[in-house]
CSV table of C-alpha atoms in Angstrom, one decimal:
chain,number,residue,atom,x,y,z
A,1,MET,CA,-185.1,15.5,-146.0
A,2,LYS,CA,-187.5,15.5,-148.9
A,3,GLU,CA,-191.2,16.4,-148.9
A,4,ASN,CA,-193.5,13.4,-148.4
A,5,LYS,CA,-196.8,14.5,-149.9
A,6,SER,CA,-198.5,11.1,-149.5
A,7,ARG,CA,-198.2,11.2,-145.7
A,8,GLY,CA,-199.2,14.9,-145.2
A,9,GLY,CA,-197.2,17.5,-143.3
A,10,ASN,CA,-194.0,19.0,-144.6
A,11,PHE,CA,-190.3,18.0,-144.7
A,12,ASP,CA,-189.4,20.4,-147.5
A,13,ARG,CA,-187.0,23.2,-146.6
A,14,ARG,CA,-188.0,25.4,-149.5
A,15,ARG,CA,-191.7,25.3,-148.6
A,16,ALA,CA,-190.8,25.7,-144.9
A,17,ALA,CA,-189.0,28.9,-145.8
A,18,GLU,CA,-192.0,30.1,-147.7
A,19,SER,CA,-194.3,29.6,-144.7
A,20,GLU,CA,-191.7,31.3,-142.5
A,21,ALA,CA,-190.9,28.2,-140.4
A,22,PRO,CA,-187.3,27.4,-139.7
A,23,GLU,CA,-185.5,25.0,-142.0
A,24,ASP,CA,-184.8,22.6,-139.1
A,25,ILE,CA,-188.5,22.1,-138.1
A,26,CYS,CA,-190.8,19.4,-139.5
A,27,TRP,CA,-194.4,19.2,-138.4
A,28,GLY,CA,-197.5,17.1,-138.8
A,29,ARG,CA,-198.3,13.7,-137.3
A,30,ASN,CA,-197.1,11.4,-140.1
A,31,PRO,CA,-193.9,13.3,-140.9
A,32,VAL,CA,-192.9,13.4,-137.2
A,33,GLU,CA,-193.7,9.7,-136.7
A,34,THR,CA,-191.6,8.9,-139.8
A,35,LEU,CA,-188.7,11.0,-138.5
A,36,LEU,CA,-188.8,9.2,-135.2
A,37,ALA,CA,-189.3,5.7,-136.6
A,38,ASP,CA,-186.8,5.9,-139.5
A,39,MET,CA,-184.3,8.6,-138.7
A,40,PRO,CA,-184.2,9.1,-134.9
A,41,GLU,CA,-180.5,10.0,-135.1
A,42,ARG,CA,-181.6,13.2,-136.9
A,43,CYS,CA,-184.2,14.2,-134.4
A,44,SER,CA,-183.1,16.4,-131.4
A,45,LYS,CA,-186.5,17.3,-129.8
A,46,VAL,CA,-190.2,16.8,-130.3
A,47,LEU,CA,-192.9,19.4,-129.3
A,48,ILE,CA,-196.4,18.2,-128.6
A,49,ALA,CA,-199.4,20.5,-128.2
A,50,ASN,CA,-201.2,20.2,-124.8
A,51,GLY,CA,-204.6,19.7,-126.5
A,52,VAL,CA,-203.5,17.1,-129.1
A,53,GLN,CA,-205.7,13.9,-129.4
A,54,PRO,CA,-204.8,11.3,-126.8
A,55,HIS,CA,-204.0,8.6,-129.3
A,56,VAL,CA,-201.6,10.9,-131.2
A,57,LYS,CA,-199.9,11.9,-127.9
A,58,ALA,CA,-199.6,8.3,-126.8
A,59,LYS,CA,-198.0,7.1,-130.1
A,60,ILE,CA,-195.6,10.1,-130.4
A,61,THR,CA,-194.5,9.9,-126.7
A,62,LYS,CA,-194.0,6.1,-127.0
A,63,LEU,CA,-191.8,6.6,-130.1
A,64,CYS,CA,-189.8,9.3,-128.3
A,65,ARG,CA,-189.2,7.0,-125.3
A,66,GLU,CA,-188.2,4.1,-127.4
A,67,LYS,CA,-185.7,6.2,-129.4
A,68,GLY,CA,-184.4,8.3,-126.5
A,69,ILE,CA,-185.7,11.6,-127.9
A,70,VAL,CA,-186.6,14.5,-125.6
A,71,PHE,CA,-190.2,15.7,-125.9
A,72,GLN,CA,-192.0,18.7,-124.4
A,73,TYR,CA,-195.6,19.8,-124.1
A,74,VAL,CA,-196.4,23.3,-125.3
A,75,ASP,CA,-199.4,25.5,-126.1
A,76,SER,CA,-200.8,25.0,-129.6
A,77,ALA,CA,-200.1,28.7,-130.2
A,78,ALA,CA,-196.4,28.1,-129.8
A,79,LEU,CA,-196.5,25.6,-132.6
A,80,ASP,CA,-198.5,28.0,-134.7
A,81,ARG,CA,-195.7,30.5,-134.3
A,82,LEU,CA,-193.0,28.0,-134.8
A,83,THR,CA,-194.4,26.6,-138.1
A,84,GLY,CA,-195.6,29.9,-139.5
A,85,GLY,CA,-199.3,29.0,-139.1
A,86,ALA,CA,-199.0,25.7,-140.9
A,87,LYS,CA,-201.4,22.8,-140.2
A,88,HIS,CA,-199.1,21.1,-137.7
A,89,GLN,CA,-201.7,18.7,-136.2
A,90,GLY,CA,-200.3,19.4,-132.7
A,91,VAL,CA,-196.9,18.0,-133.3
A,92,ALA,CA,-193.5,19.4,-134.5
A,93,ALA,CA,-189.9,18.2,-134.3
A,94,TYR,CA,-186.5,19.7,-134.5
A,95,SER,CA,-184.6,17.9,-137.1
A,96,THR,CA,-181.0,18.1,-138.3
A,97,ASP,CA,-178.8,17.0,-141.2
A,98,MET,CA,-176.3,15.5,-138.9
A,99,ARG,CA,-176.3,12.1,-137.1
A,100,LEU,CA,-176.7,12.5,-133.3
A,101,TRP,CA,-174.7,9.8,-131.5
A,102,GLY,CA,-175.6,8.2,-128.2
A,103,THR,CA,-172.9,8.5,-125.5
A,104,GLU,CA,-172.1,4.8,-125.0
A,105,GLU,CA,-172.5,4.0,-128.7
A,106,PHE,CA,-169.9,6.7,-129.5
A,107,LEU,CA,-167.4,5.7,-126.8
A,108,ALA,CA,-167.6,2.1,-128.0
A,109,SER,CA,-166.4,3.2,-131.4
A,110,LEU,CA,-163.3,4.9,-130.2
A,111,PRO,CA,-159.8,3.3,-130.0
A,112,PRO,CA,-159.3,2.0,-126.4
A,113,SER,CA,-157.1,3.7,-123.8
A,114,PRO,CA,-154.3,4.8,-123.9
A,115,GLU,CA,-154.8,6.0,-127.5
A,116,PRO,CA,-154.8,9.8,-127.7
A,117,ALA,CA,-158.2,11.4,-128.2
A,118,LEU,CA,-159.9,14.7,-127.4
A,119,ILE,CA,-163.6,15.3,-126.6
A,120,LEU,CA,-165.3,18.5,-125.8
A,121,LEU,CA,-168.3,18.4,-123.5
A,122,CYS,CA,-170.7,21.4,-123.4
A,123,ASP,CA,-172.4,22.0,-120.1
A,124,HIS,CA,-175.7,23.5,-121.4
A,125,LEU,CA,-174.5,26.1,-123.9
A,126,GLN,CA,-177.5,28.2,-124.9
A,127,ASP,CA,-176.4,30.2,-128.0
A,128,ALA,CA,-176.4,28.6,-131.4
A,129,HIS,CA,-173.6,30.7,-132.6
A,130,ASN,CA,-171.5,29.7,-129.6
A,131,LEU,CA,-172.2,26.0,-130.1
A,132,GLY,CA,-171.4,26.4,-133.8
A,133,ALA,CA,-168.1,28.2,-133.1
A,134,VAL,CA,-167.2,25.5,-130.5
A,135,ILE,CA,-167.8,22.7,-133.1
A,136,ARG,CA,-165.8,24.6,-135.7
A,137,SER,CA,-162.8,25.0,-133.3
A,138,ALA,CA,-163.2,21.3,-132.2
A,139,GLU,CA,-162.7,20.1,-135.8
A,140,ALA,CA,-159.7,22.5,-136.3
A,141,ALA,CA,-158.0,21.3,-133.1
A,142,GLY,CA,-158.5,17.6,-133.9
A,143,ALA,CA,-161.2,16.7,-131.4
A,144,CYS,CA,-163.0,13.5,-132.2
A,145,ALA,CA,-166.5,14.7,-130.9
A,146,VAL,CA,-168.5,17.4,-129.2
A,147,MET,CA,-171.0,16.2,-126.6
A,148,ILE,CA,-174.2,18.1,-125.7
A,149,PRO,CA,-176.9,17.4,-123.2
A,150,LYS,CA,-180.4,16.4,-124.4
A,151,ARG,CA,-182.1,18.9,-122.2
A,152,GLY,CA,-181.5,22.5,-121.2
A,153,GLY,CA,-179.0,23.4,-123.9
A,154,CYS,CA,-178.9,24.6,-127.5
A,155,MET,CA,-180.1,22.0,-130.0
A,156,PRO,CA,-177.9,21.3,-133.1
A,157,THR,CA,-180.0,23.2,-135.5
A,158,GLY,CA,-179.4,24.6,-139.0
A,159,ALA,CA,-178.1,27.8,-137.3
A,160,VAL,CA,-175.5,25.8,-135.5
A,161,VAL,CA,-174.4,24.1,-138.8
A,162,LYS,CA,-174.1,27.5,-140.4
A,163,ALA,CA,-172.1,29.0,-137.5
A,164,SER,CA,-169.8,26.0,-137.6
A,165,ALA,CA,-169.0,26.6,-141.3
A,166,GLY,CA,-170.3,23.0,-141.9
A,167,ALA,CA,-168.1,21.4,-139.3
A,168,ALA,CA,-171.2,20.2,-137.5
A,169,LEU,CA,-171.8,17.8,-140.4
A,170,ARG,CA,-168.3,16.3,-140.1
A,171,VAL,CA,-167.6,16.2,-136.3
A,172,PRO,CA,-169.6,13.6,-134.4
A,173,ILE,CA,-172.2,15.3,-132.2
A,174,VAL,CA,-173.0,13.1,-129.2
A,175,LYS,CA,-176.2,13.5,-127.1
A,176,THR,CA,-175.9,12.8,-123.3
A,177,GLY,CA,-178.7,12.7,-120.8
A,178,ASN,CA,-176.8,14.1,-117.9
A,179,VAL,CA,-173.4,16.0,-117.9
A,180,ALA,CA,-172.1,14.6,-114.7
A,181,GLN,CA,-173.0,11.0,-115.8
A,182,ALA,CA,-171.3,11.7,-119.1
A,183,ILE,CA,-168.1,12.7,-117.3
A,184,LYS,CA,-168.2,9.4,-115.4
A,185,LEU,CA,-168.6,7.4,-118.6
A,186,LEU,CA,-165.6,9.4,-120.1
A,187,GLN,CA,-163.5,8.6,-117.1
A,188,ASP,CA,-164.4,4.9,-117.3
A,189,ALA,CA,-163.2,5.1,-120.9
A,190,GLY,CA,-159.8,6.3,-119.8
A,191,PHE,CA,-160.3,10.1,-120.3
A,192,TRP,CA,-158.9,12.7,-117.9
A,193,VAL,CA,-161.7,15.3,-117.6
A,194,THR,CA,-160.7,18.9,-117.2
A,195,GLY,CA,-163.3,21.6,-116.5
A,196,LEU,CA,-162.8,25.3,-117.4
A,197,ALA,CA,-163.7,27.8,-114.6
A,198,MET,CA,-162.2,30.9,-113.2
A,199,GLU,CA,-162.2,29.1,-109.8
A,200,GLY,CA,-159.8,26.6,-111.2
A,201,ARG,CA,-157.0,25.1,-109.1
A,202,GLU,CA,-154.3,25.9,-111.6
A,203,THR,CA,-153.8,27.7,-114.9
A,204,LEU,CA,-154.7,25.9,-118.2
A,205,PHE,CA,-151.1,26.4,-119.3
A,206,ARG,CA,-149.2,25.2,-116.2
A,207,CYS,CA,-148.8,21.6,-117.5
A,208,ASP,CA,-149.8,19.6,-120.6
A,209,LEU,CA,-153.2,18.1,-120.8
A,210,PRO,CA,-153.2,14.3,-120.9
A,211,PRO,CA,-153.2,12.6,-124.4
A,212,ARG,CA,-156.7,11.2,-123.7
A,213,SER,CA,-158.6,14.3,-122.6
A,214,ALA,CA,-162.1,15.6,-122.3
A,215,ILE,CA,-162.7,19.3,-121.8
A,216,VAL,CA,-165.8,20.6,-120.2
A,217,VAL,CA,-167.0,24.2,-121.0
A,218,GLY,CA,-169.8,25.8,-119.1
A,219,ALA,CA,-172.8,27.8,-120.2
A,220,GLU,CA,-172.7,31.5,-121.0
A,221,GLY,CA,-172.9,33.5,-117.9
A,222,LYS,CA,-173.4,30.6,-115.5
A,223,GLY,CA,-170.3,28.6,-116.2
A,224,LEU,CA,-169.9,25.0,-115.1
A,225,GLY,CA,-172.7,23.5,-113.1
A,226,GLY,CA,-171.9,22.4,-109.5
A,227,ALA,CA,-172.4,18.7,-110.2
A,228,SER,CA,-170.3,18.9,-113.4
A,229,ALA,CA,-167.4,20.7,-111.7
A,230,LYS,CA,-167.5,18.2,-108.8
A,231,ALA,CA,-167.3,15.2,-111.3
A,232,CYS,CA,-164.3,16.6,-113.2
A,233,ASP,CA,-160.8,15.3,-112.5
A,234,ASP,CA,-159.4,18.8,-112.6
A,235,ILE,CA,-160.5,22.4,-112.9
A,236,ARG,CA,-158.3,24.9,-114.7
A,237,PHE,CA,-158.6,28.6,-115.3
A,238,ILE,CA,-157.4,30.8,-118.2
A,239,PRO,CA,-155.2,33.6,-116.9
A,240,MET,CA,-156.3,37.1,-118.2
A,241,LEU,CA,-155.1,40.6,-118.1
A,242,GLY,CA,-157.2,43.7,-118.0
A,243,LYS,CA,-160.7,44.1,-116.4
A,244,THR,CA,-162.6,41.5,-118.4
A,245,GLY,CA,-164.2,39.1,-116.0
A,246,SER,CA,-164.4,36.1,-118.3
A,247,LEU,CA,-164.0,34.9,-121.8
A,248,ASN,CA,-166.8,33.9,-124.2
A,249,ALA,CA,-167.5,30.1,-123.8
A,250,SER,CA,-166.5,29.3,-127.4
A,251,VAL,CA,-163.2,31.3,-127.0
A,252,ALA,CA,-162.3,29.5,-123.8
A,253,ALA,CA,-163.1,26.1,-125.3
A,254,ALA,CA,-161.0,26.9,-128.4
A,255,LEU,CA,-158.0,27.9,-126.2
A,256,ALA,CA,-158.2,24.7,-124.2
A,257,MET,CA,-158.5,22.5,-127.3
A,258,PHE,CA,-155.6,24.1,-129.0
A,259,GLU,CA,-153.5,23.8,-125.8
A,260,TRP,CA,-154.2,20.0,-126.0
A,261,ALA,CA,-153.2,20.1,-129.7
A,262,ARG,CA,-150.0,22.0,-128.9
A,263,SER,CA,-149.0,19.5,-126.3
A,264,ARG,CA,-149.4,16.7,-128.9
A,265,GLY,CA,-146.8,18.5,-131.1
């Protein structure tokens, strides 16, 4: 994004770096309103100060609801820290260079069943490096998208793009409101949904994954959520030797995606 001096605030990455704000943050009433109105597919989350003027809060939240963007109320001091002390006018937003797809919009763009396709669904990954590594592996394995929840997980920030070696700018990133609901939509679109968990019914390598597959990987430490695991068609585990209790989420996801790729020949 380019700086918009006439509207106030700051979209410029170089100046953001100079003020010690992250490159994927824009702030100020007009810049955030412009981002939401003109480029909502590049906005992942909006932060609104608790004490912001009521008319500003009303307009920003209205835009967020219309565009399906998550917003959160925070202390003004949190925005001060986030923007490096800039005049944020009580509003800031996480922005990204990538387009963020809606779930139904993306599924409608895919070839219909039974055409082969692979989708990775992240159940609230928290770490930017893990999400970036997952997206990088997804591109290498031939996945057509990576799905992430709108709330409670890592946002697709500049750190994610860097960790993905740029793959996040090429692989479609799909936002979903609820992981269990997303699984249902995938199943309706002809996908067999396999969750990864140590409590799985059978090993990942026991039989080939179906040509039209979605793989669900859980959060670091917590693994798959209960509702997500219950919604899956199948739960598989990755057999391991030694005393390590579990694999890193991005490693487990990569193994599963390349197992799907192997079965495709």
